[in-house]
Structure formats: C-alpha cells, structure tokens
PDB file of C-alpha atoms in Angstrom:
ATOM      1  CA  UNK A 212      -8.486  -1.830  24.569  1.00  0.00           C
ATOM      2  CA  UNK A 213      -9.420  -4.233  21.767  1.00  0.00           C
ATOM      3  CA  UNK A 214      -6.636  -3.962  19.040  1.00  0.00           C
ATOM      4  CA  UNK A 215      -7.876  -4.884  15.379  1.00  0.00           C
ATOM      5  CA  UNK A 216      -5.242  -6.852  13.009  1.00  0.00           C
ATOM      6  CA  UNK A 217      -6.310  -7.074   9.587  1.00  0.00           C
ATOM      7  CA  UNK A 218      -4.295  -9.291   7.018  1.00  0.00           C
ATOM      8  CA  UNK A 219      -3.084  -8.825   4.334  1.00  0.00           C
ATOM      9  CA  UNK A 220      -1.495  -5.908   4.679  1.00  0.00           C
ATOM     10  CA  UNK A 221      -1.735  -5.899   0.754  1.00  0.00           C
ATOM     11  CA  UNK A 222      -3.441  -7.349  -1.752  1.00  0.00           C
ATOM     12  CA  UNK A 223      -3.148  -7.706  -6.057  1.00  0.00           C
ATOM     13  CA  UNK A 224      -5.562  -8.975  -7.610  1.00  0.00           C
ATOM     14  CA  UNK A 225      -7.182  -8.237 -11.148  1.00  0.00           C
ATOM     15  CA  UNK A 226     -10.430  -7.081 -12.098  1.00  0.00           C
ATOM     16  CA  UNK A 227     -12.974  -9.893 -11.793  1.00  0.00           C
ATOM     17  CA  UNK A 228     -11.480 -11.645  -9.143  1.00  0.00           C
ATOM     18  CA  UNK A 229     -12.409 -12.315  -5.675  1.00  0.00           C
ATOM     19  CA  UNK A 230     -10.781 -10.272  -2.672  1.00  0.00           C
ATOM     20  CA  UNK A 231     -11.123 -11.887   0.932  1.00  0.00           C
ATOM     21  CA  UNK A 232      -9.884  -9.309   3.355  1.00  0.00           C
ATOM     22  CA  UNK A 233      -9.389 -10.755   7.191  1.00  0.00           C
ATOM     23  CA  UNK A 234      -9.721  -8.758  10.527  1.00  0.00           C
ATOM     24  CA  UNK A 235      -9.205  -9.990  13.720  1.00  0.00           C
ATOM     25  CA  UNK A 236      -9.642  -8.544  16.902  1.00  0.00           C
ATOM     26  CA  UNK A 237      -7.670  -8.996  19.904  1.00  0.00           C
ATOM     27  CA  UNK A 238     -10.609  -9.844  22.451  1.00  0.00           C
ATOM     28  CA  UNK A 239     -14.496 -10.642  21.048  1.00  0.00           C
ATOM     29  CA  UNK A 240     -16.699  -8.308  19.715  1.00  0.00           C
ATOM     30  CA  UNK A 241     -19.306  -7.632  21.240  1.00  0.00           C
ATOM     31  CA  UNK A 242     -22.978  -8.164  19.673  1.00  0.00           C
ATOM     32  CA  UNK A 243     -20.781  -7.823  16.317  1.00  0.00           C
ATOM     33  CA  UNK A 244     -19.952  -3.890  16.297  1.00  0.00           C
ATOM     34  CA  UNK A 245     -17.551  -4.518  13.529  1.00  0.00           C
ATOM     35  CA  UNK A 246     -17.501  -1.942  10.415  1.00  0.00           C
ATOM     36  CA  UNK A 247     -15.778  -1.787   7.317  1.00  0.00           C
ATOM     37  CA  UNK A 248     -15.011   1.152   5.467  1.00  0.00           C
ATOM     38  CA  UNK A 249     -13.546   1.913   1.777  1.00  0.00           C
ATOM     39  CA  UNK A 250     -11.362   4.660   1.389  1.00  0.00           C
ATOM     40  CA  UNK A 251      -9.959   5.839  -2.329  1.00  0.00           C
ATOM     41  CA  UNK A 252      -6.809   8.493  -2.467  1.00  0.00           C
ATOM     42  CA  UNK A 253      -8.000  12.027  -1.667  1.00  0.00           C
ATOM     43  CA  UNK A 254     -11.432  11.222  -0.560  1.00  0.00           C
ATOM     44  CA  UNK A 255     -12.640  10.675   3.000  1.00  0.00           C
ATOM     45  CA  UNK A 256     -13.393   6.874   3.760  1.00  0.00           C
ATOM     46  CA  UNK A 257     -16.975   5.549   2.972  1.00  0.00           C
ATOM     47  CA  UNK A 258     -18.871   3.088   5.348  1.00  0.00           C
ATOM     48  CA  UNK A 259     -19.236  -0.456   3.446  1.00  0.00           C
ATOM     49  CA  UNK A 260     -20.442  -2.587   6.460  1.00  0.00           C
ATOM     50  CA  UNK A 261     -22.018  -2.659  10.018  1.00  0.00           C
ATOM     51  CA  UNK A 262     -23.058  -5.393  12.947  1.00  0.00           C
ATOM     52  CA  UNK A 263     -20.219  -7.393  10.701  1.00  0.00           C
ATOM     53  CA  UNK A 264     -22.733  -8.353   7.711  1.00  0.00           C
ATOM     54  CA  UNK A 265     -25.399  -5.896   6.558  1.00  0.00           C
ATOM     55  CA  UNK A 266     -24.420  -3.678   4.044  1.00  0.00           C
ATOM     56  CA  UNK A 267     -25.245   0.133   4.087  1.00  0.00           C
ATOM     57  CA  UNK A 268     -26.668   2.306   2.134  1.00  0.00           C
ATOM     58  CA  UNK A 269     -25.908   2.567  -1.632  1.00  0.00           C
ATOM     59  CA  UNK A 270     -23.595  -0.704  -1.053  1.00  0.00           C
ATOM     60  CA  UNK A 271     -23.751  -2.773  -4.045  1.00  0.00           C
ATOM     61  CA  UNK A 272     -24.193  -6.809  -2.943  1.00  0.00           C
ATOM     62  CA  UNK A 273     -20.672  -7.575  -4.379  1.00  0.00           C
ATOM     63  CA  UNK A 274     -19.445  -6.774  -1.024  1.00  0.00           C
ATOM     64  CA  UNK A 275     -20.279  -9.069   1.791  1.00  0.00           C
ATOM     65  CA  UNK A 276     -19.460  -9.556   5.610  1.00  0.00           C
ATOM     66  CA  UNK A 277     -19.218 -11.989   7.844  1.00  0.00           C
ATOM     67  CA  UNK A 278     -18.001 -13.054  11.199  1.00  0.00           C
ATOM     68  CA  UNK A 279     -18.382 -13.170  14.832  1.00  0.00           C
ATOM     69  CA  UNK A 280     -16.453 -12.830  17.742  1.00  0.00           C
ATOM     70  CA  UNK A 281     -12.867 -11.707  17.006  1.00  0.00           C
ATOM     71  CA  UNK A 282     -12.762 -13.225  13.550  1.00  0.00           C
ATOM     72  CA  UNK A 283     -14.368 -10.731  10.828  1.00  0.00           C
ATOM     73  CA  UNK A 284     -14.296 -11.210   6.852  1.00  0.00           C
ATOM     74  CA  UNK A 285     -14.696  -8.522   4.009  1.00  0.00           C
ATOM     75  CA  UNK A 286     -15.735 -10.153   1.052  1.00  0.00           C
ATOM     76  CA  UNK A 287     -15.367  -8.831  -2.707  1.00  0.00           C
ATOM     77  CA  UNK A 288     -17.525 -11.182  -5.256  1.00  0.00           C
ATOM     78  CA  UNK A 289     -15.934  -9.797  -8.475  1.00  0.00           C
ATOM     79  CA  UNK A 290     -13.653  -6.763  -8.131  1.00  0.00           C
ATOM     80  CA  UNK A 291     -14.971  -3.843 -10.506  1.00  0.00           C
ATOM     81  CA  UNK A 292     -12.363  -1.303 -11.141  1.00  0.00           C
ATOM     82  CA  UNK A 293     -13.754   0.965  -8.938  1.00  0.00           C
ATOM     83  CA  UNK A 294     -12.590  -1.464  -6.156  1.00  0.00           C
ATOM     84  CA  UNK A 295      -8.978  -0.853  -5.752  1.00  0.00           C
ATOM     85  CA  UNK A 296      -8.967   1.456  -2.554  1.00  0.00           C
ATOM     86  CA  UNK A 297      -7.840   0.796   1.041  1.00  0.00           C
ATOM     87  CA  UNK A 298      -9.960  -0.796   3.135  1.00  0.00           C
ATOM     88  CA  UNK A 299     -10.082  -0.379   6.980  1.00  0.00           C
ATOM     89  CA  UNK A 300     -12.443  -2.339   9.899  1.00  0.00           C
ATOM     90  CA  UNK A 301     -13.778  -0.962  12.921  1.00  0.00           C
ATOM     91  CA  UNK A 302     -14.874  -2.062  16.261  1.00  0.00           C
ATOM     92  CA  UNK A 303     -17.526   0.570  16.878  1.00  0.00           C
ATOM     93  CA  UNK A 304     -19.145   1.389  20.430  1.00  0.00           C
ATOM     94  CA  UNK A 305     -20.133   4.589  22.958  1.00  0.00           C
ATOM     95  CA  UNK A 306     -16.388   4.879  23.693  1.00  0.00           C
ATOM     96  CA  UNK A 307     -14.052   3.186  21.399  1.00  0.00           C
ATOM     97  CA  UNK A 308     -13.917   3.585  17.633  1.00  0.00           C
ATOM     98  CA  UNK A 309     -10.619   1.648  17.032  1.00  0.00           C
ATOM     99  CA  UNK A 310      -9.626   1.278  12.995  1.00  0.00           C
ATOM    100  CA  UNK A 311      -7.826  -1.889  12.133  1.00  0.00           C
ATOM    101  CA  UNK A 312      -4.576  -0.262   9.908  1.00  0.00           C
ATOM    102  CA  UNK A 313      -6.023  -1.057   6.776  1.00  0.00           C
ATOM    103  CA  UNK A 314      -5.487  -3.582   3.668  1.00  0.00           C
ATOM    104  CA  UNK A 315      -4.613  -2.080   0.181  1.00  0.00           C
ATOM    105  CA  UNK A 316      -6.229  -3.458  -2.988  1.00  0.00           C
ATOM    106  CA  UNK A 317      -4.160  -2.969  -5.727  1.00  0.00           C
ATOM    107  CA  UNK A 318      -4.895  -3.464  -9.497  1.00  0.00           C
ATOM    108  CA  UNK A 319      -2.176  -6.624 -10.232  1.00  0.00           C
TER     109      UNK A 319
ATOM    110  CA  UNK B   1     -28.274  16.082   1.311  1.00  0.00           C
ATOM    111  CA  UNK B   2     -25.591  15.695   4.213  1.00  0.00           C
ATOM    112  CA  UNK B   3     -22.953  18.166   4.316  1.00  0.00           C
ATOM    113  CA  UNK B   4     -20.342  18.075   7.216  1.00  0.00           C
ATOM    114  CA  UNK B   5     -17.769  21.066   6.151  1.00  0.00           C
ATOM    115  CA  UNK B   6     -14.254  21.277   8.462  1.00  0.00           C
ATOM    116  CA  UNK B   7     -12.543  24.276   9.184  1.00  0.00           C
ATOM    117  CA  UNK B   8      -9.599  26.135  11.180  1.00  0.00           C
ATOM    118  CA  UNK B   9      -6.687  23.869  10.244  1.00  0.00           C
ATOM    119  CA  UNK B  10      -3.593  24.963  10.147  1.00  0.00           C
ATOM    120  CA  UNK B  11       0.549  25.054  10.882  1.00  0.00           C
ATOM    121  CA  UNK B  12       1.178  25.455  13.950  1.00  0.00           C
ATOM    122  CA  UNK B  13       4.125  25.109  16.494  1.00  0.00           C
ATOM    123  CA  UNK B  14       4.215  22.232  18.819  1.00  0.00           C
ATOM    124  CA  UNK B  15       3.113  23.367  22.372  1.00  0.00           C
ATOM    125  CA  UNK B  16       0.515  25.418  20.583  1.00  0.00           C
ATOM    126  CA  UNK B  17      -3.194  25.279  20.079  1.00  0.00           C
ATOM    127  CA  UNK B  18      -6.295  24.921  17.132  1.00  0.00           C
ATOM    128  CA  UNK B  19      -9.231  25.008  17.442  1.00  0.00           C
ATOM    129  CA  UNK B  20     -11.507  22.775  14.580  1.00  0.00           C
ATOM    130  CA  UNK B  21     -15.021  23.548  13.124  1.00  0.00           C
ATOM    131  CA  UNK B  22     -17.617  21.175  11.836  1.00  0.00           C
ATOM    132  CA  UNK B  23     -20.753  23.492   9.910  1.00  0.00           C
ATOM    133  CA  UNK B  24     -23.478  20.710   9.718  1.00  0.00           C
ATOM    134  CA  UNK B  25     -26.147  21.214   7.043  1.00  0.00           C
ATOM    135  CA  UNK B  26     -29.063  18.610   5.264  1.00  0.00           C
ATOM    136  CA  UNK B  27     -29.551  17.015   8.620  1.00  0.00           C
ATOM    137  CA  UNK B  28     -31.005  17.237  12.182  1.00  0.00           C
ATOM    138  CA  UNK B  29     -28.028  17.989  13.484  1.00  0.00           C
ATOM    139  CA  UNK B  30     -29.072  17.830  17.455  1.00  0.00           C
ATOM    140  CA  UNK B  31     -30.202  14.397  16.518  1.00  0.00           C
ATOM    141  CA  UNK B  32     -26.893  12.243  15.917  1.00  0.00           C
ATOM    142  CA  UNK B  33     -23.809  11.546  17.875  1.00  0.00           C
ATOM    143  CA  UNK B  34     -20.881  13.718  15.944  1.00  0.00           C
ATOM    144  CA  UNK B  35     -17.081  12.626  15.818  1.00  0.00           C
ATOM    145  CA  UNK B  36     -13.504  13.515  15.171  1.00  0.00           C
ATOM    146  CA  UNK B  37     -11.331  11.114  13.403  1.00  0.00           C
ATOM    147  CA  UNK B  38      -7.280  12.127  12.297  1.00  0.00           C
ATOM    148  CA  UNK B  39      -5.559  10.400   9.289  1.00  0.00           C
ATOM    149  CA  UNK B  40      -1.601  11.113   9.446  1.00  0.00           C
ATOM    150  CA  UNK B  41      -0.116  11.502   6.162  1.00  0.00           C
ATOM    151  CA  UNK B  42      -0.063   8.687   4.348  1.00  0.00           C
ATOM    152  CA  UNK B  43      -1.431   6.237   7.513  1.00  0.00           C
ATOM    153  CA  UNK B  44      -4.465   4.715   8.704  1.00  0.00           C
ATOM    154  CA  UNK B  45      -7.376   6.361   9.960  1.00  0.00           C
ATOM    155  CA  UNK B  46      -7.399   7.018  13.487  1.00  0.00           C
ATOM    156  CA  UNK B  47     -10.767   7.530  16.010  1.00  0.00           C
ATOM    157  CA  UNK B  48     -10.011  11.132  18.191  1.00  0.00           C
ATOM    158  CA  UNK B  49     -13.235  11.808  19.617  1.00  0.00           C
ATOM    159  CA  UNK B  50     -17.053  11.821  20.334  1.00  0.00           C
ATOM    160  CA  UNK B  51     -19.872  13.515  21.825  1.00  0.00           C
ATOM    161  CA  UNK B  52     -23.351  12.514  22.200  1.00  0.00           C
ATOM    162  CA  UNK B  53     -26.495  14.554  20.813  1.00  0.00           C
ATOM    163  CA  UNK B  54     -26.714  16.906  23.932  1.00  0.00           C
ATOM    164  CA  UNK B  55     -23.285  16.894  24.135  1.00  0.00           C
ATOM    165  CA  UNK B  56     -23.819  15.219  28.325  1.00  0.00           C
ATOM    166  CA  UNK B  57     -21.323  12.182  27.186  1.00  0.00           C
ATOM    167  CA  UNK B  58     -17.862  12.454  25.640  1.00  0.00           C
ATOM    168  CA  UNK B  59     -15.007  10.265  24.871  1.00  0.00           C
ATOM    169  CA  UNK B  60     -11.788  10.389  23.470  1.00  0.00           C
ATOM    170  CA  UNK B  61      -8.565   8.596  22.318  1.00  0.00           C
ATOM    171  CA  UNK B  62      -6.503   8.005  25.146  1.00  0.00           C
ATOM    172  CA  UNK B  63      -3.430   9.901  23.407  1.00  0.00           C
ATOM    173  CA  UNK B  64      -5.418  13.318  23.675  1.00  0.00           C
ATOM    174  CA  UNK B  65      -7.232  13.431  26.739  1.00  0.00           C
ATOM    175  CA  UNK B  66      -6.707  16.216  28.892  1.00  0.00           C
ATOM    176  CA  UNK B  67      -5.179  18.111  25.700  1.00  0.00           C
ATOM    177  CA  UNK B  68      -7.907  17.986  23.255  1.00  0.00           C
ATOM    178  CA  UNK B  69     -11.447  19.528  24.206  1.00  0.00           C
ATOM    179  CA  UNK B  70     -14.993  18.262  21.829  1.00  0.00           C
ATOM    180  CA  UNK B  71     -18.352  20.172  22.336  1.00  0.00           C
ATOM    181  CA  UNK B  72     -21.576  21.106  20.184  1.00  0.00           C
ATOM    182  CA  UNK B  73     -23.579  23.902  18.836  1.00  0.00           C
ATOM    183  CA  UNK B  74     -26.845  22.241  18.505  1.00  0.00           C
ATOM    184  CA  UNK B  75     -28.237  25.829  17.363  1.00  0.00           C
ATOM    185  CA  UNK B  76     -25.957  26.362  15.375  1.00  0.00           C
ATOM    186  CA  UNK B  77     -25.106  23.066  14.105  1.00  0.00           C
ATOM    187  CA  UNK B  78     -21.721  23.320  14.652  1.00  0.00           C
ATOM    188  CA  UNK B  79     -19.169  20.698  16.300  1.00  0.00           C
ATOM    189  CA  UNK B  80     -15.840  21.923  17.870  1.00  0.00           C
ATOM    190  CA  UNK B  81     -12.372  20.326  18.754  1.00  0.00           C
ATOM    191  CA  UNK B  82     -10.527  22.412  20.880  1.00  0.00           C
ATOM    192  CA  UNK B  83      -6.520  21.349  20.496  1.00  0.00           C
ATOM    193  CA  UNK B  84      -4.088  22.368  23.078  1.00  0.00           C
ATOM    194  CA  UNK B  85      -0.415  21.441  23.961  1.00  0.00           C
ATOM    195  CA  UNK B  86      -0.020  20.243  20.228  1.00  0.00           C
ATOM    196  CA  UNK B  87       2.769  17.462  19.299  1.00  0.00           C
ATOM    197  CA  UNK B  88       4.117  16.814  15.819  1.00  0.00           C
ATOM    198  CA  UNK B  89       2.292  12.944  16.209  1.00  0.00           C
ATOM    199  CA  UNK B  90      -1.172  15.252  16.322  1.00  0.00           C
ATOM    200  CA  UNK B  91      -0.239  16.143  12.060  1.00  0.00           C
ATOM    201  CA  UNK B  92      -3.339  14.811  10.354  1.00  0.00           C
ATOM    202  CA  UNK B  93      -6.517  15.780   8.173  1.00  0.00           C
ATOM    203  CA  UNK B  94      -8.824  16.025  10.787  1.00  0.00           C
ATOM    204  CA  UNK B  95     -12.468  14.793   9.620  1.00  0.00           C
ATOM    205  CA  UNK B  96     -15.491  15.492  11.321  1.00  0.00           C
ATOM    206  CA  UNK B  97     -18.036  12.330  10.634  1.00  0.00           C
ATOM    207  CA  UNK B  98     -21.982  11.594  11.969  1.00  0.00           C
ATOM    208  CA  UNK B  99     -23.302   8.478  12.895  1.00  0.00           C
ATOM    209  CA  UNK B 100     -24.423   6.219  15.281  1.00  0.00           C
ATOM    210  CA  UNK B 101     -21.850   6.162  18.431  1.00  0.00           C
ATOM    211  CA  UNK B 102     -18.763   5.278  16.230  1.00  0.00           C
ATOM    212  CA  UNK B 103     -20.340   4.121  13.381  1.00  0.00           C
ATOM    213  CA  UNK B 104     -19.857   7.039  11.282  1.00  0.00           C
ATOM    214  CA  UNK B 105     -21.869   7.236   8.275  1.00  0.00           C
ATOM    215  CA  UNK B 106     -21.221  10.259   6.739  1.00  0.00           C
ATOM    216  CA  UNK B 107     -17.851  12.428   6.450  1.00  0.00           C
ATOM    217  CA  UNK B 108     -16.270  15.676   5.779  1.00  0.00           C
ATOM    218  CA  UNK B 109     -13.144  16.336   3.328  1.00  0.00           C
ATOM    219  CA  UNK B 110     -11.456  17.317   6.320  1.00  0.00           C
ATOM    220  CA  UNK B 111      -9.098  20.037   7.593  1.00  0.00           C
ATOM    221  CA  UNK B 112      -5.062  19.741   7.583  1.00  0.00           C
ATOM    222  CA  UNK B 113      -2.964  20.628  10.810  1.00  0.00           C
ATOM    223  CA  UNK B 114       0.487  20.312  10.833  1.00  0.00           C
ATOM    224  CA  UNK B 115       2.418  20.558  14.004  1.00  0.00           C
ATOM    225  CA  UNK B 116       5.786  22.094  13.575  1.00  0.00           C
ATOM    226  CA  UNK B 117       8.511  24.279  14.410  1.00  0.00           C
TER     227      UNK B 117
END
C-alpha cells in the first residue's frame, strides 16, 4: 500500500505569506490521483485539489498544486486568515483512499 | 444543494456492534460512488470504506475487513456501515462523503462512536 508523508508536520506563518506544504508518497502515483483537502476545527474537511493541480470547485486561485510521481506540492500564494486549518493529501483510486497525516497552518 | 446527513453513532462496548446511516438528499444519489471515512479524536482523517453506484464493487481499509459491512439504498438514498466486533482503535466521527471513487467531494458533519467499556 502506498504510504503518503507530508512535511512539515507544522507550519507558522503570518497572514500574507506564502505556505509550501510537501507530500510524498512512498511508490508513484499513478496518472496523478493525488488530492488535497482543507480541514478547519469542527467542520468536516473540504476538497482543495485533484489529478495533483486543478483546483475544484469554489477554490480560490491562491491555492495551487503541483507534482508528479511521488513528489506532490500544496501551494498557498498569500495566506488570508481564513487559511490557518489542517491540511491533508490523498492518493485517491477504486480501492485505496489513503490520507497523508496532515500539516497544520498556524497563525505565527 | 448536497446534503449527506450521518446517523446511529453511539457508545458502545468493545466486542459490540453499530450500525451507521447516510440520508442523501440534493443529488442523484444512485449516480455516485459513496464512502466512509473515520477521524479519531484529535488525528488525521482516515479512508474506511467504499461502494460503487450499484453497490456490485466494495472496498475497505484493511483494519476492518471482515468486521465492518458497507451497502446502499439507491431508493431510498441511503448508505449503511454495518460495525461488528468493535475495538476502542474504531473511536472516531464517522463521515459519510460522495465523490468520484475516493475523491470525495462532498461531506457530512459526521456521527461519533466511541468504543468502550
């Protein structure tokens, strides 16, 4: 089974600033089914990304993707205070819906 | 508008058995794969189960097969996890979640089982 690592395990940053979040998985991808999701305290997680770069619905473009293979990047432009959540990556499939175990943006 | 509602959580004693609801509403429900994710208290999310639009296919986590049962309601639009032989590890908010496969799209608040004696 493909095992996702993400890094950092945290992160503090300040509003305005740019958040690079890594995931990497422990065999490739395949045809990119990498997701990212956003999850905020008390609220069920919301999907962000999917095939590792497009956006879905409602996404603003501040968030990005990118990546192939086993080597997948969240990008944050300019963090908005509604930002600061936990964010968690995916490698989606028929079978297998394996979460990486998250990275925490925090308000420094 | 998509509303995925969980039910039937609960305390219950390890050994013992739950048995989850997902009402589906604002959607073609016999139209979309339909999953069961956990989240432990204060852990990551975790992918339990799926089952494909006329329920024919279904997977699940390697740490509840053979104990844990999905199926489907397509009349009903209603999505089941049958739980047996519960362990403390299986404490979690349960959400129910549509998508494609594993890409799930849309999610429930979720429903709270504790396993304990």
């Amino acid at each position: 089974d493909i095992v996702l690592t993400q890094s950092p395990g945290s992160l503090s940053l300040s509003p305005g600033e740019r958040a690079t979040l890594s995931c990497r998985a422990s065999q490739s991808v395949s045809s990119s089914y990498l997701a990212w999701y956003q999850q905020k305290p008390g609220q069920p997680p919301r999907l962000l990304m999917y095939g590792a770069s497009s956006r879905a619905t409602g996404i603003p473009d501040r968030f990005s993707g990118s990546g192939s293979g086993t080597d997948f990047t969240l990008t944050i432009s300019r963090l908005e205070p509604e930002d600061f959540a936990v964010y968690y990556c995916q490698h989606y499939g028929t079978s297998t819906g394996t979460f990486g175990r998250g990275t925490k943006v925090e308000i420094k | 508008e998509v509303q995925l509602v969980e039910s039937g959580g609960g305390l219950v004693q390890p050994g013992g058995s739950l048995r989850l609801s997902c009402a589906a509403s604002g959607f073609t429900f016999g139209a979309y794969w339909m999953n069961w994710v956990r989240q432990a208290p204060g852990k990551g999310l975790e992918w339990v189960a799926n089952i494909r639009q006329d329920g024919s296919e279904k997977y699940y986590v390697d740490s509840v097969k053979g104990r844990f049962t999905i199926s489907r309601d397509n009349a009903e639009n209603s999505m089941y996890l049958q739980m047996n032989n519960l362990r403390a590890e299986d404490t979690a908010l349960y959400y129910c979640a549509r998508g494609y496969l594993t890409l799930l799209r849309d999610w429930g608040q979720g429903t709270l089982v504790t396993v304990s004696s």
